[in-house]
Coordinates of C-alpha atoms in Angstrom, one line a residue:
M26 CA 0.0 0.0 0.0
P27 CA 1.4 3.4 -0.9
S28 CA 2.0 6.1 1.7
R29 CA 1.1 9.8 1.3
A30 CA 4.7 10.5 0.4
D31 CA 4.4 8.0 -2.6
I32 CA 1.5 9.8 -4.2
S33 CA 1.4 13.0 -6.2
Y34 CA -2.3 13.8 -6.4
F35 CA -3.5 16.0 -9.3
G36 CA -7.2 15.8 -8.6
A37 CA -9.4 18.8 -9.5
G38 CA -11.2 18.9 -6.1
P39 CA -11.4 18.1 -3.3
A40 CA -7.7 18.8 -3.7
L41 CA -4.6 17.7 -1.9
L42 CA -4.0 19.1 1.6
G43 CA -0.6 19.5 3.2
T44 CA 0.3 16.6 5.5
D45 CA 1.3 19.1 8.2
V46 CA -2.1 20.8 7.9
L47 CA -3.9 17.5 8.2
E48 CA -1.8 16.5 11.3
S49 CA -2.6 19.8 13.0
A50 CA -6.3 19.4 12.1
A51 CA -6.3 15.8 13.4
Q52 CA -5.0 16.9 16.7
A53 CA -7.5 19.8 16.9
L54 CA -10.3 17.4 16.1
L55 CA -9.4 15.2 19.1
N56 CA -8.5 17.8 21.7
Y57 CA -8.5 21.5 20.8
K58 CA -6.2 23.7 23.0
D59 CA -6.3 21.1 25.8
T60 CA -10.0 21.6 26.4
G61 CA -10.7 17.8 26.2
L62 CA -13.0 18.5 23.3
G63 CA -12.4 18.7 19.6
I64 CA -13.2 21.6 17.4
A65 CA -16.2 19.8 15.9
E66 CA -17.6 19.5 19.4
H67 CA -17.2 23.1 20.6
S68 CA -20.2 25.3 20.1
H69 CA -20.1 27.6 17.1
R70 CA -21.2 30.3 19.5
S71 CA -18.1 29.8 21.6
Q72 CA -15.1 32.2 21.8
Y73 CA -13.0 29.5 20.2
A74 CA -15.2 29.6 17.1
A75 CA -15.2 33.4 16.9
D76 CA -11.4 33.4 17.3
I77 CA -10.9 30.9 14.5
I78 CA -13.2 32.9 12.1
N79 CA -11.6 36.2 13.0
E80 CA -8.0 34.9 12.6
A81 CA -8.9 33.3 9.2
K82 CA -10.4 36.5 8.0
A83 CA -7.4 38.6 9.1
D84 CA -4.9 36.1 7.5
L85 CA -6.8 36.1 4.2
A86 CA -7.0 39.9 4.2
T87 CA -3.2 40.0 4.8
Y88 CA -2.3 37.4 2.2
L89 CA -4.4 38.9 -0.6
S90 CA -4.1 42.6 0.5
I91 CA -7.9 43.0 0.8
P92 CA -8.8 46.6 1.5
D93 CA -10.6 47.6 4.7
D94 CA -13.8 48.5 2.8
Y95 CA -14.5 44.8 2.1
E96 CA -16.1 42.2 4.3
I97 CA -15.2 38.5 4.4
L98 CA -18.0 35.9 4.8
F99 CA -17.9 32.2 5.4
M100 CA -20.9 30.5 4.0
Q101 CA -22.2 27.1 2.9
G102 CA -23.6 25.8 -0.4
G103 CA -20.4 25.8 -2.5
G104 CA -19.9 27.8 -5.7
S105 CA -23.2 26.6 -7.0
G106 CA -24.9 28.1 -4.1
E107 CA -23.2 31.4 -4.9
F108 CA -24.6 31.3 -8.4
S109 CA -27.9 31.8 -6.7
A110 CA -26.8 34.0 -3.8
T111 CA -25.1 36.6 -6.1
V112 CA -28.4 36.9 -8.1
Y113 CA -30.5 37.3 -5.0
N114 CA -28.3 39.8 -3.3
L115 CA -27.2 41.9 -6.3
V116 CA -30.7 42.1 -7.8
G117 CA -31.8 43.3 -4.4
A118 CA -29.0 45.9 -4.3
W119 CA -30.0 47.1 -7.8
V120 CA -33.6 47.6 -6.6
T121 CA -32.4 49.5 -3.5
R122 CA -30.3 51.9 -5.8
K123 CA -33.2 52.3 -8.2
K124 CA -35.6 52.9 -5.4
A125 CA -33.4 55.7 -4.1
E126 CA -33.4 57.3 -7.6
I127 CA -37.2 57.1 -7.9
L128 CA -37.8 58.5 -4.4
K129 CA -35.5 61.5 -5.3
Q130 CA -37.5 62.1 -8.4
M131 CA -40.7 61.9 -6.4
G132 CA -39.3 64.6 -4.0
V133 CA -39.3 62.4 -0.9
Q134 CA -36.4 61.0 1.2
D135 CA -38.1 58.2 3.0
E136 CA -39.9 55.2 1.4
K137 CA -42.7 55.6 4.0
E138 CA -43.5 59.1 2.8
A139 CA -44.0 57.9 -0.8
N140 CA -47.2 56.9 -2.5
Q141 CA -46.7 53.1 -2.5
E142 CA -48.6 52.3 -5.6
E143 CA -46.7 55.0 -7.5
L144 CA -43.4 53.7 -6.2
V145 CA -44.1 50.1 -7.0
S146 CA -45.3 51.0 -10.5
A147 CA -42.2 53.1 -11.2
L148 CA -40.0 50.3 -10.0
K149 CA -41.8 47.7 -12.1
K150 CA -41.3 49.9 -15.2
A151 CA -37.6 50.3 -14.4
I152 CA -37.2 46.5 -13.9
D153 CA -38.9 45.8 -17.2
S154 CA -36.8 48.3 -19.2
E155 CA -33.4 48.4 -17.3
L156 CA -32.7 45.3 -15.2
K157 CA -30.0 43.2 -16.7
L158 CA -27.4 40.7 -15.3
D159 CA -24.4 40.2 -17.6
Y160 CA -22.5 36.9 -17.9
L161 CA -19.3 36.1 -19.7
V162 CA -19.6 32.5 -20.5
T163 CA -16.1 30.9 -21.0
G164 CA -16.7 27.4 -19.7
S165 CA -18.9 24.9 -18.0
W166 CA -19.1 26.7 -14.7
S167 CA -19.9 30.2 -16.0
L168 CA -22.5 28.5 -18.2
K169 CA -24.1 27.0 -15.1
A170 CA -24.1 30.4 -13.4
Y171 CA -25.8 32.0 -16.4
Q172 CA -28.4 29.3 -16.5
E173 CA -29.1 29.6 -12.8
A174 CA -29.7 33.3 -13.1
G175 CA -32.2 32.7 -15.9
R176 CA -33.9 30.1 -13.8
L177 CA -34.2 32.4 -10.8
I178 CA -35.3 35.7 -12.4
G179 CA -36.2 34.8 -16.0
P180 CA -34.0 34.8 -19.1
E181 CA -35.4 38.2 -20.2
Y182 CA -33.3 39.7 -17.4
T183 CA -30.0 37.9 -18.3
N184 CA -27.6 39.0 -20.9
L185 CA -25.1 36.6 -22.5
A186 CA -22.5 39.3 -22.9
A187 CA -19.9 36.9 -24.2
D188 CA -20.1 33.3 -25.4
A189 CA -16.7 31.6 -25.9
R190 CA -18.3 28.8 -27.9
K191 CA -19.0 31.2 -30.8
V192 CA -15.3 31.8 -31.4
N193 CA -14.2 28.2 -30.9
D194 CA -16.3 26.0 -33.2
G195 CA -19.0 25.4 -30.5
K196 CA -16.6 24.4 -27.8
F197 CA -15.0 26.1 -24.9
G198 CA -11.3 26.9 -25.1
K199 CA -11.0 30.6 -25.9
I200 CA -12.1 33.9 -24.4
P201 CA -13.7 36.2 -26.9
D202 CA -12.0 39.5 -27.6
E203 CA -13.3 42.2 -25.2
S204 CA -14.3 44.4 -28.2
A205 CA -16.9 41.8 -29.0
W206 CA -18.5 41.7 -25.5
S207 CA -22.1 43.1 -25.4
L208 CA -22.1 44.6 -21.9
S209 CA -25.3 46.2 -20.7
K210 CA -25.7 49.7 -19.4
N211 CA -25.5 49.7 -15.6
P212 CA -26.2 46.0 -15.1
A213 CA -27.0 44.6 -11.7
L214 CA -23.8 42.5 -12.0
V215 CA -21.2 41.3 -14.5
Y216 CA -20.2 37.8 -13.7
F217 CA -17.2 35.7 -14.9
C218 CA -15.4 32.6 -13.8
D219 CA -11.7 33.5 -13.4
N220 CA -10.6 29.9 -14.0
E221 CA -12.7 27.3 -15.6
T222 CA -11.8 24.0 -13.8
V223 CA -13.4 21.7 -16.4
D224 CA -12.2 23.4 -19.5
G225 CA -8.7 24.6 -18.5
V226 CA -9.4 28.3 -19.4
E227 CA -8.1 31.1 -17.2
F228 CA -8.4 34.9 -17.6
P229 CA -4.8 36.1 -18.0
K230 CA -5.6 39.3 -16.1
F231 CA -8.5 41.5 -15.0
P232 CA -10.6 42.4 -18.1
A233 CA -9.8 46.0 -19.3
A234 CA -13.5 46.3 -20.3
L235 CA -14.5 46.1 -16.7
E236 CA -12.0 48.5 -15.3
P237 CA -13.1 51.9 -13.8
D238 CA -13.9 54.6 -16.4
S239 CA -12.5 58.1 -16.6
K240 CA -14.9 59.2 -13.9
G241 CA -13.8 56.3 -11.6
E242 CA -17.1 54.5 -12.0
R243 CA -17.0 50.8 -12.4
P244 CA -19.5 48.0 -13.0
I245 CA -20.5 45.6 -10.2
V246 CA -18.1 42.7 -11.0
V247 CA -18.6 39.3 -9.6
A248 CA -15.9 36.6 -10.0
D249 CA -15.9 32.9 -9.2
M250 CA -12.3 32.1 -8.2
S251 CA -12.9 28.7 -6.7
S252 CA -10.0 27.1 -8.5
N253 CA -7.3 29.8 -8.7
I254 CA -7.7 31.8 -5.5
L255 CA -4.5 32.3 -3.5
S256 CA -2.4 31.4 -6.6
R257 CA -1.8 35.0 -7.9
R258 CA -2.3 38.6 -7.0
I259 CA -5.7 40.0 -7.9
P260 CA -6.9 43.7 -7.9
V261 CA -9.5 43.1 -5.2
E262 CA -10.6 46.8 -5.5
N263 CA -11.9 46.1 -9.0
Y264 CA -14.4 43.6 -7.8
S265 CA -17.7 43.9 -5.9
V266 CA -17.9 40.2 -5.0
I267 CA -15.4 37.4 -5.2
F268 CA -16.4 34.0 -4.1
F269 CA -14.7 30.6 -3.9
G270 CA -15.2 27.1 -2.6
A271 CA -12.5 26.2 -0.1
Q272 CA -11.8 22.7 -1.4
K273 CA -9.2 23.4 -4.0
N274 CA -6.6 26.0 -2.8
V275 CA -7.9 27.0 0.6
G276 CA -8.9 23.9 2.5
S277 CA -11.5 21.2 2.7
T278 CA -15.0 20.8 1.4
G279 CA -17.7 22.4 3.5
I280 CA -17.3 26.2 3.4
T281 CA -17.5 28.9 0.7
V282 CA -15.7 32.2 1.1
V283 CA -17.2 35.5 -0.1
I284 CA -15.3 38.8 -0.3
I285 CA -17.8 41.5 -0.7
K286 CA -17.5 45.3 -0.9
K287 CA -19.1 46.9 2.1
D288 CA -21.1 49.4 0.0
L289 CA -23.3 46.5 -1.0
L290 CA -24.2 45.8 2.7
P291 CA -26.1 47.9 5.3
P292 CA -26.1 50.7 6.2
A293 CA -24.9 51.8 2.7
C294 CA -27.2 49.4 0.8
P295 CA -29.8 47.4 2.8
Q296 CA -31.8 44.8 0.9
P297 CA -35.4 45.6 0.0
S298 CA -38.1 44.2 2.2
P299 CA -39.4 40.7 1.1
A300 CA -42.8 42.3 0.8
L301 CA -41.5 44.8 -1.8
M302 CA -39.7 42.1 -3.7
R303 CA -42.8 40.0 -3.9
K304 CA -44.8 43.0 -5.2
L305 CA -42.1 43.4 -7.9
G306 CA -42.2 39.7 -8.9
L307 CA -38.6 39.3 -7.9
P308 CA -37.2 36.4 -5.8
V309 CA -36.5 36.6 -2.1
P310 CA -33.3 34.8 -1.0
P311 CA -33.3 32.1 1.6
V312 CA -32.0 33.7 4.8
I313 CA -28.8 31.6 4.7
F314 CA -28.0 33.1 1.3
S315 CA -28.5 36.7 2.5
Y316 CA -25.1 38.5 2.6
E317 CA -26.3 41.1 5.0
T318 CA -27.6 38.5 7.4
I319 CA -24.3 36.5 7.3
A320 CA -22.2 39.7 7.6
K321 CA -24.3 41.0 10.6
N322 CA -23.7 37.7 12.4
N323 CA -20.0 37.3 11.6
S324 CA -20.8 34.2 9.5
L325 CA -22.5 32.6 12.5
Y326 CA -26.2 33.0 11.7
N327 CA -26.5 29.3 11.5
T328 CA -24.2 26.4 12.5
L329 CA -21.1 26.8 10.4
S330 CA -18.5 24.1 10.2
I331 CA -15.8 25.6 12.3
F332 CA -13.5 22.7 11.7
D333 CA -13.4 23.5 8.0
V334 CA -12.7 27.2 8.8
Y335 CA -9.9 26.0 11.1
I336 CA -8.4 24.0 8.2
A337 CA -8.6 27.0 5.9
G338 CA -7.0 29.1 8.6
Q339 CA -4.1 26.6 8.9
V340 CA -3.6 26.7 5.2
L341 CA -3.4 30.5 5.3
K342 CA -1.0 30.5 8.2
K343 CA 1.3 28.1 6.4
M344 CA 1.3 30.3 3.3
L345 CA 2.0 33.4 5.2
K346 CA 4.9 31.5 6.9
T347 CA 6.2 30.2 3.6
F348 CA 6.0 33.7 1.9
P349 CA 6.3 36.2 4.8
E350 CA 7.4 39.0 2.6
D351 CA 6.0 38.3 -0.9
K352 CA 2.8 36.7 0.3
V353 CA 0.6 35.8 -2.7
D354 CA 3.3 37.0 -5.1
G355 CA 5.6 34.3 -3.8
Q356 CA 3.0 31.6 -4.5
E357 CA 2.2 33.1 -7.9
A358 CA 5.9 32.6 -8.9
V359 CA 5.8 29.0 -7.8
A360 CA 2.5 28.4 -9.6
N361 CA 3.8 29.8 -12.8
Q362 CA 7.0 27.7 -12.5
K363 CA 5.1 24.5 -12.1
A364 CA 2.7 25.2 -14.9
K365 CA 5.6 25.9 -17.3
I366 CA 7.3 22.7 -16.3
I367 CA 4.2 20.7 -17.3
Y368 CA 3.2 22.7 -20.4
D369 CA 6.8 22.5 -21.7
A370 CA 6.7 18.7 -21.4
L371 CA 3.4 18.5 -23.4
E372 CA 4.6 21.0 -26.0
A373 CA 7.8 18.9 -26.6
H374 CA 5.7 16.1 -28.1
P375 CA 2.9 17.7 -30.2
G376 CA 2.4 14.5 -32.1
V377 CA 1.2 12.8 -29.0
Y378 CA -0.3 15.5 -26.8
K379 CA -2.9 18.1 -27.7
I380 CA -3.4 20.9 -25.2
V381 CA -7.1 21.7 -25.2
P382 CA -7.5 25.5 -24.6
D383 CA -5.9 28.2 -26.7
K384 CA -2.4 29.1 -25.6
S385 CA -3.5 32.7 -24.7
V386 CA -5.9 31.5 -22.0
R387 CA -4.3 28.3 -20.7
S388 CA -5.0 27.8 -17.1
R389 CA -2.1 27.5 -14.7
M390 CA -4.3 25.5 -12.3
N391 CA -6.1 23.0 -14.5
I392 CA -4.0 21.7 -17.4
C393 CA -6.3 19.9 -19.8
F394 CA -5.0 17.8 -22.7
R395 CA -5.6 14.8 -24.9
V396 CA -3.3 11.9 -25.6
T397 CA -3.3 10.1 -29.0
I398 CA -0.9 7.5 -30.4
D399 CA -1.6 5.8 -33.8
G400 CA -4.9 7.5 -34.1
D401 CA -6.2 6.0 -30.9
T402 CA -7.2 8.5 -28.2
D403 CA -9.4 6.5 -25.9
G404 CA -7.0 3.5 -25.6
T405 CA -4.0 5.7 -25.3
E406 CA -5.5 7.8 -22.5
A407 CA -6.6 4.7 -20.6
K408 CA -3.0 3.5 -20.8
F409 CA -1.7 6.9 -19.8
L410 CA -3.8 6.9 -16.7
K411 CA -2.9 3.3 -15.8
D412 CA 0.8 3.9 -16.2
A413 CA 0.6 7.2 -14.3
T414 CA -1.2 5.6 -11.4
A415 CA 1.5 2.9 -11.2
R416 CA 4.0 5.6 -10.8
G417 CA 2.1 7.4 -8.0
L418 CA 0.6 10.1 -10.3
T419 CA -3.1 10.1 -9.5
G420 CA -6.2 12.2 -10.0
L421 CA -5.4 12.9 -13.7
K422 CA -8.7 11.8 -15.3
G423 CA -10.5 14.7 -17.1
H424 CA -14.0 15.8 -16.1
R425 CA -16.7 13.3 -17.1
S426 CA -18.4 15.9 -19.3
V427 CA -15.3 16.4 -21.6
G428 CA -13.0 13.5 -21.0
G429 CA -9.3 13.6 -21.6
I430 CA -6.6 14.3 -19.1
R431 CA -6.5 17.0 -16.5
A432 CA -3.6 17.8 -14.2
S433 CA -4.7 20.2 -11.5
N434 CA -1.7 22.3 -10.4
Y435 CA -3.1 23.6 -7.1
N436 CA -0.9 25.3 -4.5
T437 CA -0.3 22.0 -2.6
I438 CA 1.3 20.5 -5.7
S439 CA 5.1 20.7 -5.1
V440 CA 7.7 21.5 -7.7
P441 CA 9.1 18.0 -7.5
S442 CA 5.6 16.6 -8.1
A443 CA 5.3 18.8 -11.2
E444 CA 8.7 17.6 -12.4
K445 CA 7.7 14.0 -11.8
L446 CA 4.6 14.4 -13.9
A447 CA 6.6 16.2 -16.6
Y448 CA 9.1 13.4 -16.7
F449 CA 6.3 10.8 -17.1
I450 CA 4.7 12.9 -19.9
R451 CA 8.0 12.9 -21.8
S452 CA 8.8 9.2 -21.2
F453 CA 5.3 8.0 -22.1
A454 CA 5.5 9.8 -25.4
Q455 CA 8.8 8.2 -26.2
Q456 CA 8.0 4.6 -25.4

């Protein structure tokens, strides 16, 4: 039986966790801080829980240089849950802003002073003519987010601002040129998935089309960074919401992290009342998906898995210890080095390996490719996976929806593991 040291695991998620992190977590699960109880047994209302949450928030803010005008939330429901939560909360925020405009036009400051029928009528008119949610669809996950938005509020309010399939023969693998994006005027949100785990597509940088204009105004940008968070520096100030599942680069399955600009939360932007949203025919979020509720309760409105927050906190502490000066820039350099090692090995044998996405948008985190010898792709890939497993290289099978091979180069993959995979890639092609 192989030991942990024998295995280089390239699975797409849940991903590999550091052995030292797991050892610390195992001890904490048995007896946390000599209390005789493990973390999973302590109340989520305890000071221990609050300290774990607050330390993790502080370390994440330090590692990513998150400005003070952002709040960090720990939630449940995964990235898929956030496809819904972003719609609920940001449509609500749009209604709040639009309501303020209408009240000003009506010459009143307080909603209670307004003629309610007139206010609702004006809001309905604005919703029908102005409400849009923009989606940049560059892979399987952004497509799911777009489809969920249409399911929740109706396709008439969603705008497919970019569809990568239209520039790549019906398949994902490219990002359309920004000049071709059809962005709405003042949308409730502009969503994109920074790294498509299934399709191996990653935005090389923050889109110029979404940067602040000459007046400093910017769209409300939402990004799913589930599979590349903590792997490179990001201009946090350009985003209104960033979310990510913890199970790839942050920790274990069970929590989802949301970084949200405070001007989308009370007192700056309280959500409309459920009664008003019902009158407008718009969805009311489940309370556990309400950002303002989670923020108000420091992520402890309901029973959060404190053990999973602890693991994420240990990962962050390890990364801050590894890169005390450079922080995320240090990890970015390592991530780029590992990705280059693997891509160079694939490019050295173009007759055997075909890298799926266009070179301009290749993911550093999820390296997707096909393997073909003598015209046989299925048989060759089956042998590739079998031989790789025999050498302790596991988790390389592509997503069930697209097939192929996928090497997930998350932060816990070491440089020696990347080199070991690259050596196998070269030797397999030469056999």
